[in-house]
Short mmCIF file of C-alpha atoms in Angstrom, two decimals:
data_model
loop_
_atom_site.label_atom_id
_atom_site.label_comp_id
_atom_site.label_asym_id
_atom_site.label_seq_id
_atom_site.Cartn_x
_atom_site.Cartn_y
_atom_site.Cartn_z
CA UNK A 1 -7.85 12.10 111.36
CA UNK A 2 -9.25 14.42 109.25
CA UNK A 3 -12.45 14.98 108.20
CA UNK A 4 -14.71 17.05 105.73
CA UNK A 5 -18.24 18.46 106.35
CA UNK A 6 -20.64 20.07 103.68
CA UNK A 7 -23.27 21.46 105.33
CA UNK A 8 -26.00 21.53 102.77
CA UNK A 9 -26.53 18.32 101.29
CA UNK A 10 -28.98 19.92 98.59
CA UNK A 11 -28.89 23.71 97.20
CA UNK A 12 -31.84 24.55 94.86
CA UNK A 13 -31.21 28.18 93.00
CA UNK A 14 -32.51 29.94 90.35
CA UNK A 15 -30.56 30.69 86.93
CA UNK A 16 -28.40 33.95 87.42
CA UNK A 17 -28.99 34.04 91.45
CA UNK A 18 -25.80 33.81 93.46
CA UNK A 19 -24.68 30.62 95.43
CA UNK A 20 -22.75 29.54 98.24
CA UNK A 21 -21.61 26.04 99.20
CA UNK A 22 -20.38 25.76 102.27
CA UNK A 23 -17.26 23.22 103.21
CA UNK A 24 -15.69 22.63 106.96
CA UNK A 25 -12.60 20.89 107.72
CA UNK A 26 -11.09 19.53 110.84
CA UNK A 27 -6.83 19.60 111.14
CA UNK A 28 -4.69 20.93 113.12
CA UNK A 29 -1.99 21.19 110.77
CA UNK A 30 -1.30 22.40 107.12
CA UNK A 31 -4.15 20.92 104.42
CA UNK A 32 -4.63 21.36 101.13
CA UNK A 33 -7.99 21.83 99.45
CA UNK A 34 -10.22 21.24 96.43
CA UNK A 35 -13.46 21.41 94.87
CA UNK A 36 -14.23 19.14 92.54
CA UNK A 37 -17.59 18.73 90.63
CA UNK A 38 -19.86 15.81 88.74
CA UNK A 39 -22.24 16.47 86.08
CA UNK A 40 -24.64 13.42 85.66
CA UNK A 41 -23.34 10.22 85.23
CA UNK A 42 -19.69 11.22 85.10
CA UNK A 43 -16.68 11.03 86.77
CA UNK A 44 -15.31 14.20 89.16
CA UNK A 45 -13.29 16.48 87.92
CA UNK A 46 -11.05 19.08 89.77
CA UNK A 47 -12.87 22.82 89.65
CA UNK A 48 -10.32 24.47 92.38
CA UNK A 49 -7.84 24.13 94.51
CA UNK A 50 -5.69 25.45 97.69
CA UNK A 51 -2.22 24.53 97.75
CA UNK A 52 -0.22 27.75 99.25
CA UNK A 53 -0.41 31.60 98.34
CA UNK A 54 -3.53 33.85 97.79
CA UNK A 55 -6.24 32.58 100.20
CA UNK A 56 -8.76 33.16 97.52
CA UNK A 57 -8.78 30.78 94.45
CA UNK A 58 -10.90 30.93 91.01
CA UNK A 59 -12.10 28.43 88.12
CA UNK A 60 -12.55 29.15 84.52
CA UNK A 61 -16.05 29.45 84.48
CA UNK A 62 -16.83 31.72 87.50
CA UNK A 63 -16.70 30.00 90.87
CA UNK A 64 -14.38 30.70 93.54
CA UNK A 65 -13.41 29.94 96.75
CA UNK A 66 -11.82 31.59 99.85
CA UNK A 67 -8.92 30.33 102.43
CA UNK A 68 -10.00 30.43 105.54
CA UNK A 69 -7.44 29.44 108.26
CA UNK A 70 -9.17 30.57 111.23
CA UNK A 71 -12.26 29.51 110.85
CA UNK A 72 -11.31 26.37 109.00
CA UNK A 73 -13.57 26.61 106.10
CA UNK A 74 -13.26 26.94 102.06
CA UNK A 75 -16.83 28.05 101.25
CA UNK A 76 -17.59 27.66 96.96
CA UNK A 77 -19.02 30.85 95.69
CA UNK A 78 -20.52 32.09 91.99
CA UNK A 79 -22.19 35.56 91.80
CA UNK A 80 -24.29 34.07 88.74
CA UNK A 81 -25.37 30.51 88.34
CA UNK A 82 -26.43 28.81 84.35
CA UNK A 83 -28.53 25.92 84.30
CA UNK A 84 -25.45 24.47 82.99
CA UNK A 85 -23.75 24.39 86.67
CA UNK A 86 -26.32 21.70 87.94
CA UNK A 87 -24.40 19.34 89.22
CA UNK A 88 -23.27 17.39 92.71
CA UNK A 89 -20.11 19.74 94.58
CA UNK A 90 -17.30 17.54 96.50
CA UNK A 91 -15.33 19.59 98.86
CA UNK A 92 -11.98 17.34 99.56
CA UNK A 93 -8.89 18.06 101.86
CA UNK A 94 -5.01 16.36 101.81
CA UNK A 95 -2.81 16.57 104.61
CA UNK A 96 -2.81 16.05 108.42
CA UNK A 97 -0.01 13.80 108.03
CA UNK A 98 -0.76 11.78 105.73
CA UNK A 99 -0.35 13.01 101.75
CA UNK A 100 -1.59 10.43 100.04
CA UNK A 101 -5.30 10.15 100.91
CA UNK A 102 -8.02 12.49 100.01
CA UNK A 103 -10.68 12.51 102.27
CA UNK A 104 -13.90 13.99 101.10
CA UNK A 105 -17.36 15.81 102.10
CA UNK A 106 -20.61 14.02 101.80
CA UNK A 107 -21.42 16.29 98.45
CA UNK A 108 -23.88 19.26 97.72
CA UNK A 109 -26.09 18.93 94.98
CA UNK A 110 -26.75 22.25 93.38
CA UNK A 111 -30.00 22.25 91.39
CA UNK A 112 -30.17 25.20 89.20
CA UNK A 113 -33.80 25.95 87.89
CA UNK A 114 -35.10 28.55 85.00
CA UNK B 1 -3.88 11.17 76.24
CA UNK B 2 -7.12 8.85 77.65
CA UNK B 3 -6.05 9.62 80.96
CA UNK B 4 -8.11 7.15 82.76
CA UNK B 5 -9.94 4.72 81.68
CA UNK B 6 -12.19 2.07 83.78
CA UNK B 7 -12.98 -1.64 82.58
CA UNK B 8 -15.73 -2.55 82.25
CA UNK B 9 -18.86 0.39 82.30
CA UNK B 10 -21.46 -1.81 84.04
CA UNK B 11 -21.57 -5.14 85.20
CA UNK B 12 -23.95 -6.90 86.83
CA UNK B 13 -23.68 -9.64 89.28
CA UNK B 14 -25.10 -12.47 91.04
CA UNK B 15 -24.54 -12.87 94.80
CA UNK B 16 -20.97 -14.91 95.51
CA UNK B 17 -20.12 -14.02 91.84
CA UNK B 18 -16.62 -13.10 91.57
CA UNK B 19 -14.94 -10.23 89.00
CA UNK B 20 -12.48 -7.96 88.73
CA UNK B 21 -12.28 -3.98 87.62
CA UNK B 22 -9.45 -2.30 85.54
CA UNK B 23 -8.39 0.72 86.02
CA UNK B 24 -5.35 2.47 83.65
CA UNK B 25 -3.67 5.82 83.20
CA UNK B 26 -2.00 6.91 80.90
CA UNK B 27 0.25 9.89 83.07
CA UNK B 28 2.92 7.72 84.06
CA UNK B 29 1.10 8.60 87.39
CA UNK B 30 2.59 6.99 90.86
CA UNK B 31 -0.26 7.39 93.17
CA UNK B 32 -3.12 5.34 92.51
CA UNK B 33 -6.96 4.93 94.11
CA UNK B 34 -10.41 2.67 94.13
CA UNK B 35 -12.81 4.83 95.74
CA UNK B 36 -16.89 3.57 95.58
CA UNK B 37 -20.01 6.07 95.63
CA UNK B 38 -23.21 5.88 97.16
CA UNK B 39 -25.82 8.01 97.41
CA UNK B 40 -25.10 10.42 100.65
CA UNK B 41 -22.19 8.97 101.79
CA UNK B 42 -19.83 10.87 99.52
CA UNK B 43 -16.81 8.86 97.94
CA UNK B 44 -14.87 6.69 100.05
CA UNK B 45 -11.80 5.16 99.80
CA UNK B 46 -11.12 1.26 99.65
CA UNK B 47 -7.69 0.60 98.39
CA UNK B 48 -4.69 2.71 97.28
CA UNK B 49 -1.09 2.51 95.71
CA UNK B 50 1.90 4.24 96.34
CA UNK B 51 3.60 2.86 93.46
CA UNK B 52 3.83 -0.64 91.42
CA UNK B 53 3.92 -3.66 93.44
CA UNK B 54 2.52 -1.28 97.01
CA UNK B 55 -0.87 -1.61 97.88
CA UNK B 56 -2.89 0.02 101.50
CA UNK B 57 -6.29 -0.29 103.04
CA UNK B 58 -8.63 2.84 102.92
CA UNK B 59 -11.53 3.39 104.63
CA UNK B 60 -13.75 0.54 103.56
CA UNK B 61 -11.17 -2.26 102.15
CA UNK B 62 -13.42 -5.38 103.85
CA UNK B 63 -14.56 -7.74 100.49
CA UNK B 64 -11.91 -6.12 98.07
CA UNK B 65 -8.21 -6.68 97.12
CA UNK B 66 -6.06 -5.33 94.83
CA UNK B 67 -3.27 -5.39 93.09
CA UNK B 68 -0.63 -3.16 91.34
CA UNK B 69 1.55 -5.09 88.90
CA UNK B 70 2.66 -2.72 86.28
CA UNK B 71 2.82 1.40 87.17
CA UNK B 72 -0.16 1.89 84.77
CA UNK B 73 -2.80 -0.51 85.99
CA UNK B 74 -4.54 -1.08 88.97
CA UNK B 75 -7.18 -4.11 89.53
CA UNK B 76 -10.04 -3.89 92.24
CA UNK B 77 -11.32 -7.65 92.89
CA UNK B 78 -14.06 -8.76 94.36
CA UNK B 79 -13.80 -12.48 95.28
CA UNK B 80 -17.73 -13.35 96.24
CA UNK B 81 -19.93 -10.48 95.34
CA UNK B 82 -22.86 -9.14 98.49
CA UNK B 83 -25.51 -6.88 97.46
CA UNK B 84 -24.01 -4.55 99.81
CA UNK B 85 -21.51 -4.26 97.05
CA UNK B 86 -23.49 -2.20 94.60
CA UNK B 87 -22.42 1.23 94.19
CA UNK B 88 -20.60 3.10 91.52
CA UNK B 89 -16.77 2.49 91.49
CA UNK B 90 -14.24 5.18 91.06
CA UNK B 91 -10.59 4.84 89.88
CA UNK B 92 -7.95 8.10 90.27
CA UNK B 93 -4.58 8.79 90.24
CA UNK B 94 -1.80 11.39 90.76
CA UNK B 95 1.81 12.03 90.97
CA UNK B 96 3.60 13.00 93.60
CA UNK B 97 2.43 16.43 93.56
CA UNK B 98 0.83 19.10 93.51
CA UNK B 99 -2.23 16.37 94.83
CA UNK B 100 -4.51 16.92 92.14
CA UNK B 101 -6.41 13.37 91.97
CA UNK B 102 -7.79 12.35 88.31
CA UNK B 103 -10.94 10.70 88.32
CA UNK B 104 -12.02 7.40 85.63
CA UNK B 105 -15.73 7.87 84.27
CA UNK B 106 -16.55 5.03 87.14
CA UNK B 107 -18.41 1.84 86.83
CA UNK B 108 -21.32 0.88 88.10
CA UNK B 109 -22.19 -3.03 89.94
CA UNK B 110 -25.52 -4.31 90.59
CA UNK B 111 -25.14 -7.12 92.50
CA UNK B 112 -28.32 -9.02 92.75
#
C-alpha cells in the first residue's frame, strides 16, 4: 500500500522569504505525483505534477518541485512567497498497482505573514 | 464548462437523519470519487467509480453507499446520519489519464 507523509503539518513564513514543503512517499514501484493546493473554503486544485520526464516540475505562479527517486521524496519549493500563497499544501501519489486511487498526505498549512 | 459541481453547499442534520449528496461533471469524465476532510487527517477516500453502473470501497466506506447511474453523476448517501459524520465532503473526477483528479467546491454536514 502506499502511503504519503508531509512532514510539517504547519509552515509559518514571512512575505518574500523562501519555503520548502516537504512530501515522502512509500512504493516500490513507478508513482506518479502531485501537489495540489486549497485557499480557504475551497475545493483543491492541481498546482503540479510528476508523470515521466524532467525530474523537476514548475507551476505558473512560482513553485516547483523536484523528482526524487532515490530518496523517495517530491519536496514543494518557492524562492519568494506573497501573502496571496496562504493556503493548506496536499502532496498526493498514484500508482503502486493500483491507478485509480489517489492517496494523499495529511496537508501543510503555509501561513504567509507581512 | 462547470466542471464540477456539488449538491447541496451545506446541510445540516439530525442524528439517524438520512440524505443524499450530488456530485456532476461536466468532462465526460470516467473515473469518479467521494473523498471527506477533516481537520489533520488529510482527505480520505470513501467510495469510487470506474465508470457508470461500477462502484468500490475506499478507505473509509462504513455508513455510505453510492451509486453511479448515468456517466455524469455520482450520489454519496448516507442512510442514518452519526455525528461522526460531520466533515466537509469532496467530489472529483478524471479520465483515464494523465491522473489529474478535479476537485467539486465540497460540502459541508453538521450532523447534530
Amino acid at each position: 500500500a502506499q502511503s504519503v507523509t508531509q512532514l510539517d503539518s504547519q509552515v509559518p513564513v514571512f512575505e518574500e522569504a523562501p519555503v520548502e514543503l516537504r512530501c515522502n512517499y512509500s512504493s516500490s514501484v513507478s508513482v506518479y505525483l502531485f501537489w495540489y493546493v486549497q485557499y480557504p473554503n475551497q475545493g483543491l486544485q492541481l498546482l503540479l505534477k510528476y508523470l515521466s520526464g524532467s525530474t523537476l516540475v514548475e507551476s505558473i505562479n512560482g513553485f516547483e518541485a523536484e523528482f526524487n527517486k532515490s530518496q523517495t521524496s517530491f519536496h514543494l519549493r518557492k524562492p519568494s512567497v506573497h501573502i496571496s500563497d496562504t493556503a493548506e499544501y496536499f502532496c498526493a501519489v498514484i500508482g503502486g498497482g493500483s491507478n485509480y486511487k489517489l492517496t494523499f498526505g495529511k496537508g501543510t498549512l503555509l501561513t504567509v505573514n507581512p | 464548462n462547470a466542471g464540477v459541481t456539488q449538491t447541496p453547499k451545506f446541510r445540516v442534520l439530525k442524528t439517524g437523519q438520512s440524505m443524499t449528496l450530488l456530485c456532476a461533471q461536466d468532462m465526460n469524465h470516467e473515473y469518479m470519487y467521494w473523498y471527506r476532510q477533516d481537520p489533520g487527517m488529510g482527505l480520505r477516500l470513501i467510495h469510487y467509480s470506474v465508470g457508470e453502473g461500477t462502484t468500490a470501497k475506499g478507505e473509509v466506506p462504513d455508513g455510505y453507499n453510492v451509486s453511479r447511474l448515468k456517466k455524469q453523476n455520482f450520489l454519496l448517501g448516507l442512510e442514518s446520519a452519526a455525528p461522526s459524520q460531520t466533515s466537509v465532503y469532496f467530489c472529483a473526477s478524471r479520465d483515464r489519464g494523465p491522473y489529474e483528479q478535479y476537485f467539486g467546491p465540497g460540502t459541508r454536514l453538521t450532523v447534530t
